[in-house]
Tab-separated table of C-alpha atoms in Angstrom:
chain	number	residue	atom	x	y	z
I	571	UNK	CA	10.239	30.795	0.469
I	572	UNK	CA	9.939	34.793	1.882
I	573	UNK	CA	11.586	35.713	4.917
I	574	UNK	CA	8.896	35.933	6.839
I	575	UNK	CA	7.716	32.534	5.850
I	576	UNK	CA	11.209	31.120	6.895
I	577	UNK	CA	10.997	32.962	10.233
I	578	UNK	CA	7.400	31.673	10.732
I	579	UNK	CA	8.834	28.348	9.906
I	580	UNK	CA	11.542	28.632	12.637
I	581	UNK	CA	9.014	29.830	15.183
I	582	UNK	CA	6.851	26.994	14.447
I	583	UNK	CA	9.402	24.208	14.580
I	584	UNK	CA	10.880	25.547	17.761
I	585	UNK	CA	7.339	25.438	19.527
I	586	UNK	CA	6.665	21.924	18.039
I	587	UNK	CA	10.069	20.659	19.532
I	588	UNK	CA	9.296	22.017	22.983
I	589	UNK	CA	5.758	20.755	23.206
I	590	UNK	CA	7.302	16.914	21.982
I	591	UNK	CA	9.830	17.670	24.758
I	592	UNK	CA	7.581	18.257	27.369
I	593	UNK	CA	5.281	15.469	26.624
I	594	UNK	CA	7.825	13.148	26.902
I	595	UNK	CA	7.975	12.216	23.059
I	596	UNK	CA	11.722	13.630	22.636
I	597	UNK	CA	14.009	12.109	25.840
I	598	UNK	CA	17.532	12.706	24.209
I	599	UNK	CA	19.273	15.810	23.507
I	600	UNK	CA	20.470	14.228	19.960
I	601	UNK	CA	16.790	13.542	18.884
I	602	UNK	CA	15.861	16.940	20.374
I	603	UNK	CA	18.949	18.723	18.348
I	604	UNK	CA	17.834	16.774	14.927
I	605	UNK	CA	14.284	17.818	15.218
I	606	UNK	CA	15.139	21.580	15.554
I	607	UNK	CA	17.479	21.620	12.798
I	608	UNK	CA	15.901	19.640	10.088
I	609	UNK	CA	13.192	21.903	8.181
I	610	UNK	CA	10.100	19.687	8.064
I	611	UNK	CA	7.990	22.498	6.088
I	612	UNK	CA	10.660	21.982	3.408
I	613	UNK	CA	9.516	17.872	2.994
I	614	UNK	CA	5.678	19.128	3.233
I	615	UNK	CA	5.223	21.575	0.445
I	616	UNK	CA	1.557	19.907	-0.203
I	617	UNK	CA	0.372	22.037	3.117
I	618	UNK	CA	0.814	25.194	4.940
I	619	UNK	CA	3.757	26.081	7.234
I	620	UNK	CA	1.288	26.043	9.987
I	621	UNK	CA	0.047	22.405	9.052
I	622	UNK	CA	3.719	21.205	8.132
I	623	UNK	CA	4.536	21.923	12.171
I	624	UNK	CA	1.317	20.360	13.575
I	625	UNK	CA	1.416	16.964	15.541
I	626	UNK	CA	-0.140	15.135	12.377
I	627	UNK	CA	0.680	13.227	9.459
I	628	UNK	CA	1.117	14.878	6.111
I	629	UNK	CA	-0.434	12.913	3.235
I	630	UNK	CA	1.628	12.050	0.579
I	631	UNK	CA	-0.165	9.689	-1.807
I	632	UNK	CA	-3.270	7.826	-1.990
I	633	UNK	CA	-4.530	4.847	-4.212
I	634	UNK	CA	-7.069	4.646	-6.622
I	635	UNK	CA	-9.843	3.795	-3.948
I	636	UNK	CA	-8.920	6.615	-1.899
I	637	UNK	CA	-6.933	4.950	0.816
I	638	UNK	CA	-3.792	6.539	2.200
I	639	UNK	CA	-0.709	4.594	1.161
I	640	UNK	CA	1.974	7.069	1.906
I	641	UNK	CA	2.385	9.825	4.572
I	642	UNK	CA	5.024	11.570	6.694
I	643	UNK	CA	4.212	10.317	10.114
I	644	UNK	CA	3.117	12.635	13.058
I	645	UNK	CA	6.320	14.029	14.629
I	646	UNK	CA	5.516	12.405	17.875
I	647	UNK	CA	5.506	9.126	16.186
I	648	UNK	CA	8.775	9.960	14.387
I	649	UNK	CA	10.420	10.962	17.709
I	650	UNK	CA	9.274	7.675	19.485
I	651	UNK	CA	10.881	5.425	16.657
I	652	UNK	CA	13.960	7.377	16.629
I	653	UNK	CA	14.429	7.436	20.132
I	654	UNK	CA	13.837	3.588	20.545
I	655	UNK	CA	16.600	3.229	17.858
I	656	UNK	CA	19.054	5.096	19.985
I	657	UNK	CA	21.241	5.941	16.713
I	658	UNK	CA	24.876	7.560	17.233
I	659	UNK	CA	27.437	9.252	15.028
I	660	UNK	CA	29.059	7.133	12.627
I	661	UNK	CA	25.931	4.227	12.308
I	662	UNK	CA	24.984	2.855	8.836
I	663	UNK	CA	21.234	3.088	8.719
I	664	UNK	CA	18.453	1.760	6.688
I	665	UNK	CA	15.194	3.477	6.668
I	666	UNK	CA	11.764	1.541	5.237
I	667	UNK	CA	9.223	3.640	3.769
I	668	UNK	CA	10.648	7.159	2.252
I	669	UNK	CA	8.999	10.558	2.921
I	670	UNK	CA	12.444	12.392	3.205
I	671	UNK	CA	12.122	14.201	6.602
I	672	UNK	CA	12.609	11.361	8.425
I	673	UNK	CA	15.624	10.016	6.382
I	674	UNK	CA	17.177	13.800	7.058
I	675	UNK	CA	16.306	13.401	10.674
I	676	UNK	CA	18.624	10.422	10.628
I	677	UNK	CA	20.953	12.003	8.789
I	678	UNK	CA	21.479	14.703	11.584
I	679	UNK	CA	21.717	11.655	14.275
I	680	UNK	CA	24.615	9.672	12.468
I	681	UNK	CA	26.242	13.136	11.282
I	682	UNK	CA	28.900	13.151	8.472
I	683	UNK	CA	30.585	10.036	9.408
I	684	UNK	CA	27.468	7.911	9.314
I	685	UNK	CA	25.240	6.398	6.176
I	686	UNK	CA	21.533	6.866	5.593
I	687	UNK	CA	19.733	4.739	3.166
I	688	UNK	CA	16.123	5.028	2.219
I	689	UNK	CA	13.989	2.589	0.231
I	690	UNK	CA	10.476	2.511	-0.947
I	691	UNK	CA	8.481	0.592	-3.398
I	692	UNK	CA	6.639	3.354	-5.009
I	693	UNK	CA	8.918	5.645	-7.785
I	694	UNK	CA	6.423	8.697	-7.167
I	695	UNK	CA	7.455	8.414	-3.529
I	696	UNK	CA	11.379	7.617	-4.251
I	697	UNK	CA	11.422	10.484	-6.614
I	698	UNK	CA	9.493	12.988	-4.130
I	699	UNK	CA	11.920	12.089	-1.608
I	700	UNK	CA	15.115	12.422	-3.858
I	701	UNK	CA	13.786	15.770	-4.735
I	702	UNK	CA	13.231	17.222	-1.238
I	703	UNK	CA	16.255	15.972	0.236
I	704	UNK	CA	18.385	17.325	-2.388
I	705	UNK	CA	16.364	20.936	-2.075
I	706	UNK	CA	17.060	20.762	2.001
I	707	UNK	CA	20.496	19.895	1.754
I	708	UNK	CA	20.549	16.388	2.835
I	709	UNK	CA	21.624	14.806	-0.885
I	710	UNK	CA	24.036	12.454	1.218
I	711	UNK	CA	20.935	10.508	1.768
I	712	UNK	CA	20.619	7.517	-0.549
I	713	UNK	CA	17.422	6.930	-2.071
I	714	UNK	CA	16.370	3.506	-3.140
I	715	UNK	CA	13.066	2.472	-4.984
I	716	UNK	CA	12.703	-1.463	-4.383
I	717	UNK	CA	10.755	-3.713	-2.609
I	718	UNK	CA	11.708	-3.303	0.713
I	719	UNK	CA	10.928	-7.157	1.330
I	720	UNK	CA	14.501	-7.747	-0.135
I	721	UNK	CA	16.047	-5.067	1.970
I	722	UNK	CA	18.812	-3.275	0.382
I	723	UNK	CA	21.763	-5.640	0.397
I	724	UNK	CA	24.054	-2.876	-1.103
I	725	UNK	CA	25.469	-1.200	1.798
I	726	UNK	CA	24.578	-4.014	4.330
I	727	UNK	CA	25.080	-4.502	7.431
I	728	UNK	CA	22.891	-1.831	8.937
I	729	UNK	CA	23.479	-0.937	12.567
I	730	UNK	CA	19.696	0.182	12.641
I	731	UNK	CA	16.806	-0.674	10.466
I	732	UNK	CA	13.841	1.770	11.020
I	733	UNK	CA	10.632	0.468	9.547
I	734	UNK	CA	8.137	3.416	9.018
I	735	UNK	CA	5.377	1.585	7.645
I	736	UNK	CA	3.271	-1.090	9.340
I	737	UNK	CA	4.584	-4.508	8.587
I	738	UNK	CA	2.464	-7.773	9.051
I	739	UNK	CA	5.851	-10.013	9.127
I	740	UNK	CA	9.505	-9.732	9.561
I	741	UNK	CA	11.239	-11.029	6.424
I	742	UNK	CA	14.438	-12.785	6.465
I	743	UNK	CA	16.278	-10.213	4.593
I	744	UNK	CA	16.118	-7.530	7.317
I	745	UNK	CA	17.347	-9.931	9.805
I	746	UNK	CA	20.029	-10.931	7.496
I	747	UNK	CA	21.156	-7.250	6.647
I	748	UNK	CA	21.020	-6.028	10.567
I	749	UNK	CA	24.586	-6.048	12.178
I	750	UNK	CA	25.399	-8.264	14.899
I	751	UNK	CA	24.971	-5.541	17.635
I	752	UNK	CA	22.256	-3.914	15.407
I	753	UNK	CA	18.666	-3.107	16.377
I	754	UNK	CA	15.336	-3.436	13.997
I	755	UNK	CA	12.567	-0.658	15.045
I	756	UNK	CA	9.361	-2.024	13.230
I	757	UNK	CA	5.746	-1.286	13.458
I	758	UNK	CA	4.436	-4.783	13.949
I	759	UNK	CA	0.888	-5.865	13.351
I	760	UNK	CA	0.091	-8.874	15.943
I	761	UNK	CA	-3.719	-10.024	15.483
I	762	UNK	CA	-4.366	-6.759	14.231
I	763	UNK	CA	-2.964	-4.361	16.671
I	764	UNK	CA	0.307	-2.589	15.993
I	765	UNK	CA	3.143	-1.739	18.285
I	766	UNK	CA	6.648	-0.379	17.488
I	767	UNK	CA	9.126	-2.898	18.754
I	768	UNK	CA	12.572	-2.115	19.309
I	769	UNK	CA	14.273	-5.643	18.349
I	770	UNK	CA	17.782	-6.770	18.963
I	771	UNK	CA	19.354	-10.326	18.173
I	772	UNK	CA	19.600	-12.841	21.204
I	773	UNK	CA	20.404	-16.275	20.704
I	774	UNK	CA	19.117	-16.787	17.227
I	775	UNK	CA	15.691	-14.932	17.895
I	776	UNK	CA	14.906	-10.961	18.027
I	777	UNK	CA	13.566	-9.582	21.482
I	778	UNK	CA	11.781	-6.547	22.250
I	779	UNK	CA	13.773	-3.938	23.936
I	780	UNK	CA	10.777	-1.199	24.031
I	781	UNK	CA	7.340	-0.871	22.965
I	782	UNK	CA	5.522	2.072	21.691
I	783	UNK	CA	1.757	2.644	20.493
I	784	UNK	CA	1.784	3.757	16.733
I	785	UNK	CA	-0.108	4.019	13.667
I	786	UNK	CA	1.208	3.353	10.323
I	787	UNK	CA	0.178	3.075	6.593
I	788	UNK	CA	0.523	-0.649	5.644
I	789	UNK	CA	3.396	-2.003	3.800
I	790	UNK	CA	3.073	-2.878	0.022
I	791	UNK	CA	4.477	-5.132	-2.152
I	792	UNK	CA	5.425	-9.050	-1.145
I	793	UNK	CA	5.084	-7.999	2.479
I	794	UNK	CA	1.301	-7.072	2.161
I	795	UNK	CA	-1.083	-8.748	4.142
I	796	UNK	CA	-4.814	-8.385	4.087
I	797	UNK	CA	-7.099	-8.749	6.890
I	798	UNK	CA	-10.154	-10.968	6.247
I	799	UNK	CA	-13.329	-9.041	7.087
I	800	UNK	CA	-16.786	-10.457	7.643
I	801	UNK	CA	-19.956	-7.770	7.216
I	802	UNK	CA	-22.518	-7.629	10.184
I	803	UNK	CA	-24.460	-4.937	8.799
I	804	UNK	CA	-23.853	-3.851	5.294
I	805	UNK	CA	-20.846	-1.925	4.811
I	806	UNK	CA	-21.348	-0.524	8.526
I	807	UNK	CA	-20.398	-2.762	11.098
I	808	UNK	CA	-17.608	-5.152	10.296
I	809	UNK	CA	-15.538	-7.935	12.167
I	810	UNK	CA	-11.659	-7.865	10.973
I	811	UNK	CA	-9.625	-11.144	11.418
I	812	UNK	CA	-5.710	-10.508	10.664
I	813	UNK	CA	-4.429	-14.133	11.204
I	814	UNK	CA	-7.454	-16.471	11.647
I	815	UNK	CA	-10.996	-16.487	10.701
I	816	UNK	CA	-14.055	-18.630	12.607
I	817	UNK	CA	-14.682	-22.005	10.713
I	818	UNK	CA	-18.137	-20.969	10.259
I	819	UNK	CA	-18.705	-16.997	10.537
I	820	UNK	CA	-21.728	-17.308	8.482
I	821	UNK	CA	-23.201	-18.210	12.447
I	822	UNK	CA	-22.923	-14.412	12.923
I	823	UNK	CA	-25.428	-13.428	10.569
I	824	UNK	CA	-28.350	-11.190	11.627
I	825	UNK	CA	-26.725	-10.939	14.944
I	826	UNK	CA	-27.063	-7.357	15.338
I	827	UNK	CA	-30.993	-7.791	15.072
I	828	UNK	CA	-30.982	-9.053	18.767
I	829	UNK	CA	-30.881	-7.106	21.922
I	830	UNK	CA	-27.362	-6.461	23.433
I	831	UNK	CA	-26.205	-7.676	26.840
I	832	UNK	CA	-23.771	-5.532	28.604
I	833	UNK	CA	-21.195	-6.963	31.612
I	834	UNK	CA	-19.259	-4.668	33.590
I	835	UNK	CA	-16.011	-5.150	35.266
I	836	UNK	CA	-15.671	-2.409	38.065
I	837	UNK	CA	-12.533	-1.651	36.714
I	838	UNK	CA	-12.044	2.491	36.118
I	839	UNK	CA	-9.558	4.442	34.124
I	840	UNK	CA	-9.546	8.377	33.749
I	841	UNK	CA	-10.833	9.531	30.365
I	842	UNK	CA	-7.304	10.549	29.022
I	843	UNK	CA	-5.390	7.544	30.891
I	844	UNK	CA	-3.191	5.180	28.670
I	845	UNK	CA	-4.096	1.387	28.834
I	846	UNK	CA	-2.053	0.265	26.138
I	847	UNK	CA	-1.089	-3.559	27.241
I	848	UNK	CA	-5.099	-4.012	27.671
I	849	UNK	CA	-5.686	-4.878	24.147
I	850	UNK	CA	-2.568	-7.397	24.050
I	851	UNK	CA	-3.983	-9.105	27.522
I	852	UNK	CA	-7.293	-9.774	25.530
I	853	UNK	CA	-5.253	-10.646	22.360
I	854	UNK	CA	-3.725	-13.460	24.543
I	855	UNK	CA	-6.462	-14.634	26.528
I	856	UNK	CA	-9.700	-14.609	24.574
I	857	UNK	CA	-10.094	-17.309	21.736
I	858	UNK	CA	-11.745	-15.538	18.588
I	859	UNK	CA	-10.050	-11.974	19.139
I	860	UNK	CA	-10.522	-9.826	16.211
I	861	UNK	CA	-11.354	-6.094	15.786
I	862	UNK	CA	-14.555	-4.208	15.443
I	863	UNK	CA	-15.177	-1.524	12.669
I	864	UNK	CA	-18.301	0.822	12.740
I	865	UNK	CA	-19.034	3.400	10.226
I	866	UNK	CA	-21.474	5.800	11.879
I	867	UNK	CA	-22.045	7.726	8.673
I	868	UNK	CA	-24.583	5.651	7.573
I	869	UNK	CA	-26.721	6.463	10.685
I	870	UNK	CA	-26.958	5.827	14.425
I	871	UNK	CA	-23.597	4.436	16.158
I	872	UNK	CA	-23.942	0.999	14.697
I	873	UNK	CA	-23.360	-1.001	17.672
I	874	UNK	CA	-24.496	-0.565	21.441
I	875	UNK	CA	-22.882	1.913	24.013
I	876	UNK	CA	-24.273	3.473	27.010
I	877	UNK	CA	-25.097	7.112	27.543
I	878	UNK	CA	-21.881	9.092	27.659
I	879	UNK	CA	-19.866	5.910	26.879
I	880	UNK	CA	-18.282	4.488	23.920
I	881	UNK	CA	-17.010	1.426	22.309
I	882	UNK	CA	-13.678	-0.025	21.568
I	883	UNK	CA	-12.460	-1.924	18.395
I	884	UNK	CA	-11.341	-4.907	20.492
I	885	UNK	CA	-13.650	-7.630	19.913
I	886	UNK	CA	-14.291	-11.558	20.586
I	887	UNK	CA	-15.877	-13.962	18.802
I	888	UNK	CA	-17.338	-17.351	20.103
I	889	UNK	CA	-19.584	-19.357	17.557
I	890	UNK	CA	-22.728	-17.546	16.868
I	891	UNK	CA	-21.938	-14.615	19.053
I	892	UNK	CA	-19.645	-11.826	19.790
I	893	UNK	CA	-18.778	-8.850	22.134
I	894	UNK	CA	-16.643	-5.858	22.177
I	895	UNK	CA	-14.819	-3.633	24.939
I	896	UNK	CA	-17.012	-0.719	26.066
I	897	UNK	CA	-16.832	2.006	28.554
I	898	UNK	CA	-19.456	3.897	30.760
I	899	UNK	CA	-19.486	6.758	32.663
I	900	UNK	CA	-18.400	5.647	36.480
I	901	UNK	CA	-19.545	7.399	39.909
I	902	UNK	CA	-16.398	9.362	39.929
I	903	UNK	CA	-16.142	12.275	37.757
I	904	UNK	CA	-13.810	12.305	34.954
I	905	UNK	CA	-13.348	8.197	35.036
I	906	UNK	CA	-15.113	5.754	33.170
I	907	UNK	CA	-15.916	2.121	33.845
I	908	UNK	CA	-14.644	-1.018	31.222
I	909	UNK	CA	-17.244	-3.514	29.972
I	910	UNK	CA	-18.300	-5.237	27.314
I	911	UNK	CA	-21.755	-5.440	25.113
I	912	UNK	CA	-22.354	-8.769	23.508
I	913	UNK	CA	-24.672	-9.740	20.739
I	914	UNK	CA	-26.020	-13.091	19.914
I	915	UNK	CA	-27.397	-16.114	21.787
I	916	UNK	CA	-24.530	-16.475	23.873
I	917	UNK	CA	-23.351	-12.492	23.788
I	918	UNK	CA	-23.612	-12.277	27.540
I	919	UNK	CA	-21.198	-14.856	28.177
I	920	UNK	CA	-18.688	-13.453	25.897
I	921	UNK	CA	-19.046	-10.062	27.295
I	922	UNK	CA	-18.634	-11.689	30.963
I	923	UNK	CA	-15.308	-13.025	29.632
I	924	UNK	CA	-13.913	-9.808	28.422
I	925	UNK	CA	-15.111	-8.450	31.522
I	926	UNK	CA	-13.121	-10.708	33.630
I	927	UNK	CA	-10.016	-10.316	31.796
I	928	UNK	CA	-10.378	-6.820	32.257
I	929	UNK	CA	-10.187	-7.594	35.806
I	930	UNK	CA	-7.503	-10.020	35.738
I	931	UNK	CA	-5.416	-7.179	33.643
I	932	UNK	CA	-6.271	-4.848	36.325
I	933	UNK	CA	-5.173	-7.295	39.084
I	934	UNK	CA	-1.856	-8.388	37.360
I	935	UNK	CA	-0.837	-6.292	34.707
I	936	UNK	CA	-2.037	-2.756	34.532
I	937	UNK	CA	0.940	-1.299	36.569
I	938	UNK	CA	3.242	-3.989	35.000
I	939	UNK	CA	6.319	-3.701	32.357
I	940	UNK	CA	3.568	-5.555	29.636
I	941	UNK	CA	4.779	-8.848	27.640
I	942	UNK	CA	7.688	-9.619	25.960
I	943	UNK	CA	7.417	-9.915	22.385
I	944	UNK	CA	10.031	-12.581	20.701
I	945	UNK	CA	10.398	-12.844	17.027
I	946	UNK	CA	11.495	-16.587	16.140
I	947	UNK	CA	12.557	-18.087	12.877
I	948	UNK	CA	9.347	-19.965	11.460
I	949	UNK	CA	10.841	-23.395	11.550
I	950	UNK	CA	11.401	-22.928	15.496
I	951	UNK	CA	9.642	-26.100	16.983
I	952	UNK	CA	7.207	-25.526	19.635
I	953	UNK	CA	8.977	-26.984	22.511
I	954	UNK	CA	11.762	-24.369	21.606
I	955	UNK	CA	9.513	-21.076	22.380
I	956	UNK	CA	8.559	-19.943	25.613
I	957	UNK	CA	5.057	-19.966	27.628
I	958	UNK	CA	2.607	-17.515	26.174
I	959	UNK	CA	0.844	-17.127	22.971
I	960	UNK	CA	2.149	-17.578	19.560
I	961	UNK	CA	1.228	-15.982	16.375
I	962	UNK	CA	2.576	-17.865	13.093
I	963	UNK	CA	3.395	-15.940	10.127
I	964	UNK	CA	5.117	-16.508	6.839
I	965	UNK	CA	8.395	-15.784	7.585
I	966	UNK	CA	8.343	-15.932	11.631
I	967	UNK	CA	6.873	-16.918	14.725
I	968	UNK	CA	6.048	-14.498	17.239
I	969	UNK	CA	5.805	-15.011	20.931
I	970	UNK	CA	3.707	-12.905	23.414
I	971	UNK	CA	4.634	-13.765	27.242
I	972	UNK	CA	3.732	-12.039	30.010
I	973	UNK	CA	5.947	-11.346	33.131
I	974	UNK	CA	4.084	-13.897	35.596
I	975	UNK	CA	4.434	-17.498	35.031
I	976	UNK	CA	1.511	-18.502	37.266
I	977	UNK	CA	-0.911	-16.345	35.384
I	978	UNK	CA	0.235	-16.749	31.610
I	979	UNK	CA	-2.016	-17.278	28.715
I	980	UNK	CA	-1.795	-21.047	27.441
I	981	UNK	CA	0.552	-21.616	24.789
I	982	UNK	CA	-1.976	-21.346	21.642
I	983	UNK	CA	-0.775	-21.114	17.849
I	984	UNK	CA	-2.777	-18.741	15.805
I	985	UNK	CA	-2.328	-20.068	11.944
I	986	UNK	CA	-1.916	-17.525	9.256
I	987	UNK	CA	-4.327	-17.409	6.561
I	988	UNK	CA	-3.233	-18.167	2.869
I	989	UNK	CA	-2.813	-15.127	0.499
């Protein structure tokens, strides 16, 4: 690397970190110092220095079908998880998912008195991480090639476990290998929607302390869980079911041939305004919640949208009909109105149900703290669980509880799909 390249990298690194601080992604002096110290470009030799310091992912590996299976996450997402973890000097930290750069950031946070272990199932990924960590001066990070479903018992207990791949469940090994006062930060997928949860042990279960919006490549190995899909129009329009599939999905065949019916909520948001709790409110109140995928490359939008509006992937199926969240321009410039478009004989009813839940979210939860997430052992009886929605997984039962008892969704278990 030339002196000019090194100077350019330092300038870009400082600019990136300042942007992350100004945007609120970095909130602590310790995380800021780690980001200003670790040379991100040394962990991204596949791309330019400019690309290495963009707030975007860096691709590491794709599978034989071309799907991404390993990336270096965007800096803003890495900052989110590190802030959630609250790592301090001297801690023993396990990272699940190895890219190298994030492990180096953790090494800066734990200091010379702490320990960092990073584990990945793919030997190509761990070989790459080992090589880059060594070259960047972080040989003290221990790199392990293994299926993280079993954690890394050598070196446990860990004060922090950071999972940097999307997980569908929390295997018992992670819980066992967490120190009594430890914290697990994990991007957990719940009915298709992922959130980064900072979890701590409390009375035998894991309880959320903070929640962040995120996106990660999915975990491989024994912990992998594939969605079930129902194609509505070739490969262009698909409904994705993460936990439970309708008993008769074939009733939806040909549903897109009907004219859509729209229902509008009267609830508006600014185009750039976040609404991260809305998907979870819909998830916990709408039977048949699923995700809608549309590939517009086959020609046309695939599903109905209003002029100047857009569709969102959050949908619900009821028998022979379904509807999905959408927006249209409102009367106020720069704002859009939430609603839904429905297809099928009862699509209008499903769309109205979505619109009604948007109104209830706006009235009761839009400006609130959001739900409480708890992760219980799989053998926990129903009467020991809090009010709310229950999502049953292989190893755990996840509960999502909203803060106002009078308007909680009913306790409703979602059974897992057999692998």
